């Protein structure tokens, strides 16, 4: 196991270095200097401020120095200021991250709560009407755009129930009820999308497992249907589902971008979209890099958990 | 020389080269393609959902091609006197905030969505295929480096990467398309690489190498036919995703720019603002996106069932 952990850790480092090069390179495709100049043209920044900005951002230095400087800033957790609001980026992130984490966790939980029972039901009643309903629900989850679903949910909640979720963001610790009202709909929209592939995976693995010998033995022993499905079959069927859920973290984080924009939640996603719209590139490169780092780390954790659960993987 | 006898039986109808290496790629691909179309047709006949998805896609393609003929009005012509009109016989999907016919705009929107989807997936798939073929065939140091780069691209969520690329270039339909293509490359290259790695194990490849065939020829005649089925399956699933990403980018203001009728843009620019007075402005473009994406997803599933049963369990 130690060897496996070490190997995986060593593989993660070049990936992160490559990601940082891609993000950095991307931000320089249109040279940073031109970016700053564009900001000047838009009339938001004066000529003298532009000079200062160039110096502060290190845009007058060679690329390799700029890159190393940026990496150092990221590693020392001091990625500088937003060009636009002049707020230090760590301060902005400290406000945004809890919002996104709460949204993501809630969406994931809701997604699993929908996906696993429906997936099991679909599998145990294969090719019956409830299976078809379950499958259509799942494929729709993959096809309905989340921004559309979000818009519809807000409008129809307003028209039918005369209810609009309270705007903005209230911390869970200050007012849990208000916080729940703000998060429930966005998390449900996001969770529904996530549940789609989990549901499909649960269905197909449960179907597979139900045909195994030990499940037949359990039936032959005269065990009850529920016991066989939930205790014997589901436990083994869930291993591949764990991987799929791990693989969805990217979808989840991307989904927060859209959902936060629609539901006006001040999280990482909205921060990034706004930064992109205003060409606030220190914020963009910090956020994108942060998300990449988080994803690489989480995927590593998922892989290690998986290897720990299933010893065969370590020896591949 | 490769003969069908050297190929494992289960793969015979799918992806095994069926003619000796001396035949040209085109000539060799023809019977294989015919076999595939046949298999697909058999599966389509058995699966009503698959057939329905094929019909949806056909309708979509025809709508995009004949948009000029099908659309009752000019999608850009404003008629302020009938702004926000509810759906009626004259305007089946109603009119928007400056009196443009929503039905005509959705018909023209099919063009943008399909065009972006096809080109993005085309570019992404082609680039992914070249990279995957090179990495899988030669392996070695090049492979290790390229794979890390692909890992790195995949470490950034697709939508976020597309957003970042578009923001650096400039929000436009073409740039959205390029951004989506970049997002598609790593996954495709990985699938192609995996297929190439296993195809290389076949005795007919070894035989061709032993006979002194040149690499490009081995790749084209022996390896490539193995890759086409997975590539087509993945491409059809990606098409739905590409349409979804284009709509999302346009919705966020970073894709197609007004006044061009794009489904995502229609939803964000007028759909959301007038949602309560004129829900049709948001409902119809959203439905159009959903039906198109659903069509591609279901069709992709059907292709997979027909051509590659082994892929079926991968979600």
XYZ file of C-alpha atoms in Angstrom:
631
model
C 0.000 0.000 0.000
C 2.830 2.426 0.899
C 4.427 1.910 -2.463
C 1.113 2.530 -4.207
C 0.485 5.711 -2.225
C 3.963 6.999 -3.021
C 3.586 6.227 -6.722
C 0.240 7.992 -6.922
C 1.557 11.009 -5.032
C 4.536 11.267 -7.359
C 2.248 11.069 -10.385
C 0.057 13.875 -9.041
C 2.914 16.366 -8.914
C 3.690 16.521 -12.653
C -0.043 16.799 -13.333
C -0.275 19.828 -11.083
C 2.831 21.385 -12.622
C 1.376 20.816 -16.101
C -1.961 22.312 -15.049
C -0.246 25.374 -13.697
C 1.694 25.748 -16.966
C -1.538 25.444 -18.943
C -3.349 28.008 -16.808
C -0.381 30.362 -16.889
C 0.112 29.868 -20.624
C -3.566 30.440 -21.269
C -3.499 33.729 -19.455
C -0.524 34.754 -21.594
C -1.949 33.638 -24.961
C -3.281 37.095 -25.076
C -0.254 38.616 -23.387
C -1.060 39.859 -19.906
C 0.157 43.254 -20.970
C -2.440 43.453 -23.723
C -5.031 42.385 -21.203
C -4.094 45.231 -18.935
C -4.099 47.612 -21.896
C -7.598 46.475 -22.760
C -8.684 47.352 -19.281
C -7.270 50.808 -19.874
C -9.272 51.128 -23.092
C -12.442 50.232 -21.291
C -11.897 53.414 -19.282
C -11.843 51.695 -15.929
C -8.155 52.250 -15.284
C -6.000 55.342 -15.884
C -2.635 55.430 -17.725
C -0.522 55.921 -14.598
C -2.408 53.227 -12.722
C -1.799 50.903 -15.660
C 1.973 51.422 -15.334
C 1.776 50.637 -11.647
C -0.442 47.634 -12.315
C 2.056 46.246 -14.818
C 4.839 46.569 -12.273
C 2.750 45.107 -9.439
C 1.701 42.143 -11.535
C 5.265 41.618 -12.702
C 4.250 41.944 -16.364
C 7.488 43.799 -17.155
C 9.541 40.696 -16.356
C 10.405 37.705 -18.574
C 7.849 34.882 -18.737
C 9.796 32.318 -16.735
C 10.221 34.809 -13.888
C 6.523 35.654 -14.040
C 5.666 31.974 -13.856
C 7.958 31.246 -10.933
C 6.674 34.317 -9.127
C 3.099 33.180 -9.628
C 3.839 29.626 -8.481
C 5.534 31.043 -5.396
C 2.502 33.237 -4.744
C 0.188 30.244 -5.057
C 2.333 28.020 -2.835
C 2.707 30.709 -0.177
C -1.081 31.223 -0.324
C -0.680 34.854 -1.277
C -1.964 35.147 -4.865
C -2.201 38.932 -4.839
C -5.096 41.292 -5.442
C -8.071 41.414 -7.733
C -7.428 44.011 -10.452
C -11.024 45.005 -10.321
C -12.100 45.241 -6.711
C -8.560 45.530 -5.338
C -9.589 43.034 -2.689
C -6.870 40.548 -1.686
C -7.768 37.257 -3.431
C -7.503 35.142 -0.242
C -10.127 37.381 1.401
C -12.504 36.915 -1.531
C -11.884 33.175 -1.512
C -12.490 32.900 2.205
C -15.978 34.291 1.594
C -16.691 32.254 -1.542
C -15.356 28.813 -0.663
C -17.799 27.979 2.185
C -20.732 28.794 -0.128
C -19.518 26.445 -2.838
C -18.572 23.697 -0.387
C -22.017 23.805 1.214
C -23.724 23.785 -2.178
C -21.558 20.939 -3.430
C -21.995 18.770 -0.336
C -25.754 19.308 -0.246
C -26.047 18.586 -3.983
C -23.992 15.427 -3.641
C -26.108 14.185 -0.727
C -29.357 14.979 -2.540
C -28.005 13.361 -5.696
C -27.162 10.113 -3.888
C -30.463 10.096 -2.013
C -32.281 10.247 -5.357
C -29.932 8.058 -7.370
C -29.342 4.947 -5.306
C -32.954 3.987 -4.433
C -34.174 4.766 -7.954
C -31.245 2.846 -9.446
C -31.973 -0.187 -7.250
C -35.678 0.005 -8.017
C -34.940 0.230 -11.731
C -32.713 -2.845 -11.537
C -35.002 -4.993 -9.421
C -37.941 -4.231 -11.714
C -36.048 -4.413 -14.983
C -38.161 -3.628 -18.078
C -41.273 -2.839 -16.012
C -42.906 0.603 -16.145
C -41.082 1.832 -13.027
C -37.773 0.908 -14.678
C -38.661 2.950 -17.771
C -39.666 5.919 -15.646
C -36.412 5.686 -13.712
C -34.347 5.490 -16.886
C -36.111 8.379 -18.548
C -35.598 10.464 -15.403
C -31.902 9.563 -15.478
C -31.321 10.365 -19.154
C -33.256 13.611 -18.757
C -30.937 14.549 -15.920
C -28.045 14.267 -18.356
C -29.828 16.267 -21.044
C -31.725 19.105 -19.374
C -29.435 22.110 -19.148
C -29.029 23.066 -15.492
C -29.422 26.762 -16.268
C -32.800 26.022 -17.823
C -33.924 23.831 -14.957
C -32.800 26.495 -12.487
C -34.708 29.227 -14.330
C -37.860 27.120 -14.500
C -37.655 26.141 -10.830
C -37.342 29.775 -9.730
C -40.196 30.943 -11.956
C -42.617 28.188 -11.175
C -41.902 28.401 -7.452
C -42.801 32.078 -7.761
C -45.913 31.549 -9.902
C -47.358 28.473 -8.196
C -46.297 28.861 -4.572
C -45.800 32.642 -4.542
C -42.413 31.895 -3.019
C -39.015 33.285 -3.986
C -35.895 31.974 -2.273
C -34.334 34.763 -0.164
C -31.672 36.436 -2.289
C -27.993 36.522 -1.421
C -26.304 34.380 1.151
C -26.810 33.913 4.868
C -24.326 31.796 6.762
C -25.503 28.431 8.028
C -24.379 29.403 11.552
C -26.235 32.724 11.603
C -29.629 31.613 10.377
C -29.889 27.921 9.448
C -33.504 28.165 8.219
C -32.835 31.053 5.850
C -29.648 29.343 4.707
C -31.553 26.158 3.909
C -34.137 28.114 1.913
C -31.322 29.657 -0.130
C -29.547 26.383 -0.790
C -32.294 23.827 -1.228
C -33.359 24.673 -4.807
C -29.867 25.166 -6.257
C -28.659 22.004 -4.545
C -31.669 20.093 -5.870
C -31.030 21.269 -9.454
C -27.373 20.335 -9.213
C -28.124 17.098 -7.365
C -30.576 15.996 -10.017
C -27.943 16.399 -12.693
C -25.426 14.439 -10.635
C -27.922 11.710 -9.808
C -28.365 10.845 -13.490
C -25.112 9.001 -14.077
C -25.038 7.544 -10.561
C -28.518 6.166 -11.185
C -27.479 4.554 -14.465
C -24.375 3.071 -12.872
C -26.294 1.765 -9.842
C -28.854 0.169 -12.125
C -26.308 -1.618 -14.267
C -24.101 -2.830 -11.400
C -27.090 -4.037 -9.346
C -28.352 -5.885 -12.416
C -24.964 -7.503 -12.791
C -24.633 -8.433 -9.128
C -28.161 -9.842 -8.931
C -27.059 -12.523 -11.381
C -24.115 -13.627 -9.229
C -24.043 -17.040 -7.602
C -23.981 -15.784 -4.050
C -27.171 -13.789 -4.631
C -28.848 -16.891 -5.984
C -27.643 -18.723 -2.878
C -29.161 -16.019 -0.697
C -32.483 -16.426 -2.512
C -32.218 -20.205 -2.239
C -31.664 -19.921 1.489
C -35.101 -18.329 1.589
C -33.967 -14.834 2.593
C -36.435 -11.989 2.071
C -36.253 -9.852 -1.066
C -35.272 -6.676 0.669
C -32.524 -8.379 2.668
C -31.025 -9.949 -0.450
C -31.078 -6.735 -2.427
C -29.879 -4.351 0.249
C -27.543 -6.513 2.287
C -26.069 -8.916 -0.240
C -26.314 -7.243 -3.612
C -26.132 -3.515 -2.998
C -22.972 -3.665 -0.895
C -20.965 -5.129 -3.747
C -22.754 -3.191 -6.426
C -21.753 0.089 -4.817
C -17.988 -0.240 -5.329
C -18.037 0.947 -8.964
C -20.626 3.541 -7.974
C -18.104 5.056 -5.559
C -15.711 5.604 -8.459
C -18.381 7.231 -10.587
C -19.254 9.548 -7.719
C -15.567 10.379 -7.340
C -15.364 11.118 -11.046
C -18.296 13.491 -10.797
C -16.470 15.996 -8.644
C -15.484 17.890 -11.780
C -19.079 17.998 -13.050
C -20.121 19.142 -9.613
C -17.643 22.014 -9.504
C -18.492 23.068 -13.048
C -22.182 22.871 -12.187
C -21.725 25.283 -9.313
C -20.551 27.899 -11.843
C -23.943 27.928 -13.554
C -26.164 27.321 -10.552
C -24.492 29.988 -8.420
C -24.947 32.480 -11.254
C -28.668 31.751 -11.551
C -29.460 31.604 -7.854
C -27.208 34.573 -7.036
C -25.082 32.641 -4.551
C -21.721 34.363 -3.987
C -19.551 31.240 -4.317
C -16.397 30.265 -6.219
C -18.277 29.673 -9.454
C -19.820 33.104 -9.572
C -16.570 34.712 -8.487
C -14.830 33.006 -11.405
C -17.478 33.900 -13.993
C -17.444 37.522 -12.898
C -13.663 37.595 -12.989
C -13.754 36.151 -16.507
C -16.323 38.693 -17.676
C -14.232 41.567 -16.259
C -10.947 40.020 -17.425
C -9.712 40.064 -13.845
C -7.012 37.591 -14.670
C -5.200 37.255 -11.321
C -8.512 36.019 -9.915
C -9.180 33.781 -12.926
C -5.802 32.071 -12.825
C -5.940 31.634 -9.048
C -9.439 30.164 -9.078
C -8.896 27.837 -12.022
C -5.630 26.604 -10.522
C -7.249 26.146 -7.133
C -10.073 24.095 -8.630
C -7.561 21.965 -10.548
C -5.521 21.391 -7.381
C -8.623 20.473 -5.388
C -9.778 18.068 -8.087
C -6.396 16.372 -8.395
C -6.250 15.970 -4.612
C -9.814 14.667 -4.322
C -9.287 12.226 -7.187
C -6.149 11.025 -5.472
C -8.114 10.483 -2.259
C -10.832 8.607 -4.172
C -8.236 6.400 -5.876
C -6.488 5.655 -2.607
C -9.784 4.820 -0.910
C -10.631 2.556 -3.776
C -7.271 0.813 -3.556
C -7.795 0.403 0.155
C -11.245 -1.100 -0.421
C -10.115 -3.363 -3.223
C -6.571 -4.712 -2.786
C -6.392 -5.945 -6.391
C -5.985 -2.389 -7.658
C -2.723 -1.800 -5.819
C -0.954 -4.465 -7.829
C -1.976 -3.367 -11.264
C -0.918 -10.728 -43.564
C -4.097 -10.401 -41.651
C -6.913 -12.810 -42.162
C -10.176 -12.862 -40.269
C -9.144 -16.198 -38.823
C -6.529 -14.558 -36.604
C -9.099 -12.309 -34.963
C -11.068 -13.341 -31.933
C -14.593 -14.232 -33.048
C -16.460 -11.770 -30.835
C -14.848 -8.838 -32.592
C -15.221 -10.096 -36.116
C -18.207 -8.016 -37.078
C -17.050 -4.866 -35.324
C -13.566 -3.773 -35.744
C -11.437 -6.398 -37.329
C -9.676 -5.551 -40.545
C -11.218 -7.804 -43.128
C -8.848 -7.537 -46.030
C -5.175 -8.167 -46.528
C -2.809 -5.293 -45.890
C -2.302 -4.820 -49.608
C -5.777 -3.319 -49.992
C -6.190 0.414 -49.606
C -7.688 1.886 -46.441
C -10.767 3.106 -48.254
C -11.448 -0.188 -49.926
C -10.901 -1.993 -46.674
C -13.085 0.234 -44.611
C -16.054 -0.110 -46.925
C -17.247 -3.641 -46.053
C -16.570 -3.014 -42.343
C -18.683 0.147 -42.439
C -21.457 -1.675 -44.223
C -21.381 -4.336 -41.520
C -21.599 -1.666 -38.854
C -24.509 0.095 -40.470
C -26.241 -3.266 -40.693
C -25.670 -3.986 -36.995
C -26.865 -0.512 -36.108
C -30.016 -0.949 -38.185
C -30.782 -4.269 -36.480
C -30.387 -2.690 -33.037
C -32.444 0.357 -34.051
C -35.293 -1.881 -35.162
C -35.334 -3.582 -31.765
C -35.067 -0.419 -29.676
C -37.890 2.063 -30.125
C -36.032 4.640 -28.039
C -33.014 4.364 -30.319
C -35.170 4.749 -33.396
C -36.893 7.766 -31.865
C -33.525 9.371 -31.124
C -32.401 8.779 -34.705
C -35.605 10.442 -35.913
C -35.014 13.425 -33.605
C -31.488 13.837 -34.908
C -32.609 13.581 -38.508
C -35.253 16.249 -37.875
C -32.640 18.428 -36.212
C -30.239 18.121 -39.116
C -32.953 18.804 -41.690
C -34.168 21.799 -39.682
C -30.675 23.220 -39.603
C -30.128 22.680 -43.331
C -33.507 24.019 -44.459
C -33.845 26.771 -41.842
C -34.342 29.369 -44.625
C -37.303 27.472 -46.009
C -38.842 26.327 -42.729
C -38.737 29.536 -40.727
C -41.920 31.567 -41.289
C -40.242 34.889 -40.390
C -36.838 36.526 -40.485
C -35.230 35.585 -37.121
C -33.773 39.078 -36.764
C -36.772 41.151 -37.882
C -38.231 43.073 -34.945
C -41.899 44.017 -34.847
C -42.223 46.107 -31.699
C -46.016 46.359 -32.062
C -46.390 42.643 -31.241
C -43.726 42.369 -28.541
C -44.119 39.582 -25.952
C -47.110 38.121 -27.801
C -48.277 34.786 -26.440
C -48.100 31.673 -28.655
C -50.761 31.855 -31.382
C -51.389 30.430 -34.818
C -49.302 33.172 -36.449
C -46.482 32.795 -33.928
C -46.578 29.240 -32.546
C -43.896 29.919 -29.894
C -44.853 33.569 -29.293
C -42.649 36.620 -29.818
C -39.827 38.075 -27.740
C -39.289 41.467 -26.126
C -38.723 43.267 -29.419
C -41.298 41.275 -31.351
C -39.097 38.697 -33.079
C -40.732 35.350 -33.849
C -39.427 32.785 -31.327
C -40.262 29.808 -33.566
C -38.106 31.160 -36.401
C -35.295 31.978 -34.000
C -35.347 28.440 -32.623
C -35.206 27.013 -36.145
C -32.171 29.142 -36.951
C -30.734 28.325 -33.516
C -30.554 24.663 -34.579
C -28.010 25.773 -37.164
C -25.705 27.382 -34.603
C -25.997 24.521 -32.117
C -25.406 21.825 -34.678
C -22.634 23.707 -36.433
C -20.758 24.369 -33.201
C -21.347 20.808 -32.015
C -20.194 19.169 -35.245
C -17.111 21.318 -35.732
C -16.048 21.229 -32.085
C -16.466 17.474 -31.877
C -14.859 17.043 -35.299
C -11.769 19.023 -34.360
C -11.578 17.561 -30.845
C -12.048 14.010 -32.050
C -9.556 14.325 -34.874
C -6.874 15.876 -32.662
C -7.590 13.356 -29.900
C -7.325 10.524 -32.401
C -3.968 11.666 -33.779
C -2.560 12.108 -30.269
C -3.986 8.786 -29.082
C -2.670 6.918 -32.147
C 0.816 8.369 -31.757
C 0.953 7.759 -27.989
C -0.485 4.275 -28.145
C 1.604 3.172 -31.103
C 4.998 4.508 -30.108
C 4.575 4.651 -26.305
C 7.861 5.595 -24.632
C 8.826 9.024 -23.393
C 6.525 10.951 -25.725
C 3.583 8.984 -24.386
C 4.451 9.653 -20.739
C 4.794 13.402 -21.300
C 1.654 13.724 -23.442
C -0.392 11.685 -20.986
C 0.589 14.003 -18.138
C -0.460 16.995 -20.244
C -3.799 15.294 -20.946
C -4.193 14.583 -17.200
C -3.513 18.234 -16.540
C -6.155 19.399 -19.017
C -8.634 16.964 -17.523
C -7.837 18.224 -14.032
C -9.610 21.456 -14.932
C -13.402 20.981 -15.177
C -14.480 21.180 -18.827
C -16.804 24.116 -18.480
C -14.289 26.105 -16.467
C -11.538 25.427 -18.996
C -13.853 26.454 -21.819
C -14.747 29.618 -19.914
C -11.101 30.471 -19.350
C -10.198 29.865 -23.015
C -13.099 31.954 -24.285
C -12.282 34.759 -21.882
C -8.709 34.886 -23.160
C -9.670 34.779 -26.822
C -12.908 36.747 -27.038
C -16.513 35.669 -26.581
C -17.765 34.448 -29.971
C -19.276 31.383 -31.577
C -15.976 30.343 -33.206
C -14.005 30.693 -30.000
C -16.624 28.782 -28.013
C -16.255 26.027 -30.586
C -12.461 25.967 -30.260
C -12.727 25.919 -26.465
C -15.100 22.953 -26.581
C -12.733 21.151 -28.960
C -9.868 21.554 -26.494
C -12.044 20.145 -23.714
C -12.828 17.073 -25.828
C -9.247 16.169 -26.797
C -7.912 14.470 -23.612
C -10.750 11.987 -23.125
C -10.744 11.008 -26.774
C -6.997 10.627 -26.957
C -7.123 8.357 -23.930
C -9.781 6.097 -25.403
C -7.944 5.870 -28.718
C -4.663 5.199 -26.935
C -6.219 2.368 -24.941
C -7.702 0.803 -28.059
C -4.411 1.123 -29.924
C -2.511 -0.497 -27.058
C -4.771 -3.535 -27.208
C -4.935 -3.597 -31.026
C -1.148 -3.664 -31.144
C -1.192 -7.021 -29.366
C -2.907 -8.639 -32.337
C -0.710 -11.079 -34.238
C -1.514 -9.386 -37.553
C 0.159 -6.194 -36.360
C 3.221 -8.100 -35.309
C 3.179 -9.890 -38.651
C 3.016 -6.608 -40.526
C 5.921 -5.274 -38.479
C 7.927 -8.407 -39.139
C 7.236 -8.082 -42.862
C 8.768 -4.628 -42.711
C 5.650 -2.523 -43.344
C 6.199 1.099 -42.551
C 4.631 2.620 -39.422
C 2.145 4.948 -41.152
C 0.918 2.028 -43.210
C 0.525 -0.259 -40.183
C -1.350 2.463 -38.343
C -3.631 3.202 -41.272
C -4.436 -0.327 -42.323
C -4.239 -2.379 -39.132
C -4.714 -0.088 -36.163
C -7.146 2.554 -37.425
C -10.041 0.200 -38.192
C -10.018 -0.875 -34.544
C -10.365 2.704 -33.430
C -13.271 3.895 -35.562
C -16.107 2.253 -33.590
C -15.150 3.646 -30.172
C -14.417 7.040 -31.749
C -17.840 7.264 -33.379
C -19.612 6.241 -30.170
C -17.768 8.753 -28.048
C -18.230 11.454 -30.692
C -21.996 10.993 -30.742
C -22.161 11.299 -26.957
C -19.848 14.312 -27.073
C -22.057 16.008 -29.637
C -24.831 16.314 -27.061
C -22.366 17.601 -24.505
C -20.873 20.094 -26.931
C -24.319 21.530 -27.657
C -24.902 21.780 -23.924
C -21.578 23.543 -23.310
C -22.177 25.971 -26.199
C -25.608 26.787 -24.762
C -24.103 27.247 -21.301
C -21.330 29.512 -22.596
C -23.857 31.578 -24.549
C -26.116 31.678 -21.506
C -23.246 33.096 -19.447
C -22.605 35.680 -22.164
C -19.358 34.062 -23.338
C -20.474 32.244 -26.461
C -22.572 33.367 -29.392
C -23.241 37.101 -29.234
C -26.553 38.870 -29.889
C -28.469 39.269 -32.126
C -27.558 35.836 -33.558
C -30.229 33.355 -32.502
C -28.553 30.788 -30.222
C -30.653 28.676 -27.866
C -28.544 29.389 -24.791
C -28.419 33.093 -25.544
C -32.180 33.292 -26.094
C -32.678 31.867 -22.621
C -30.357 34.291 -20.880
C -30.990 37.507 -22.782
C -34.778 37.582 -22.817
C -35.928 34.298 -21.343
C -34.893 35.049 -17.797
C -35.819 38.721 -17.782
C -39.403 38.164 -18.927
C -39.866 34.753 -17.380
C -43.014 35.591 -15.455
C -44.793 37.659 -18.102
C -43.724 35.525 -21.029
C -42.642 32.046 -19.909
C -42.558 30.833 -23.544
C -39.366 32.836 -24.057
C -37.536 30.496 -21.682
C -39.517 27.303 -22.140
C -39.055 26.782 -25.886
C -35.299 27.386 -26.237
C -34.715 25.207 -23.167
C -36.887 22.464 -24.644
C -34.987 22.701 -27.924
C -31.645 22.243 -26.133
C -32.997 19.382 -24.030
C -34.478 17.505 -26.969
C -31.330 17.881 -29.052
C -29.036 16.772 -26.226
C -31.372 13.933 -25.264
C -31.419 12.825 -28.897
C -27.631 12.644 -29.066
C -27.356 10.909 -25.680
C -29.875 8.221 -26.569
C -28.403 7.774 -30.029
C -24.955 7.430 -28.471
C -26.307 4.739 -26.161
C -27.795 2.914 -29.129
C -24.532 3.088 -31.088
C -22.744 1.708 -28.074
C -25.199 -1.158 -27.736
C -24.821 -1.931 -31.412
C -21.081 -1.672 -31.833
C -19.404 -2.133 -28.530
C -21.200 -4.189 -25.923
C -18.108 -4.090 -23.754
C -18.511 -0.358 -23.181
C -22.044 -0.746 -21.917
C -21.261 -0.981 -18.225
C -19.219 2.215 -18.187
C -22.142 4.363 -17.185
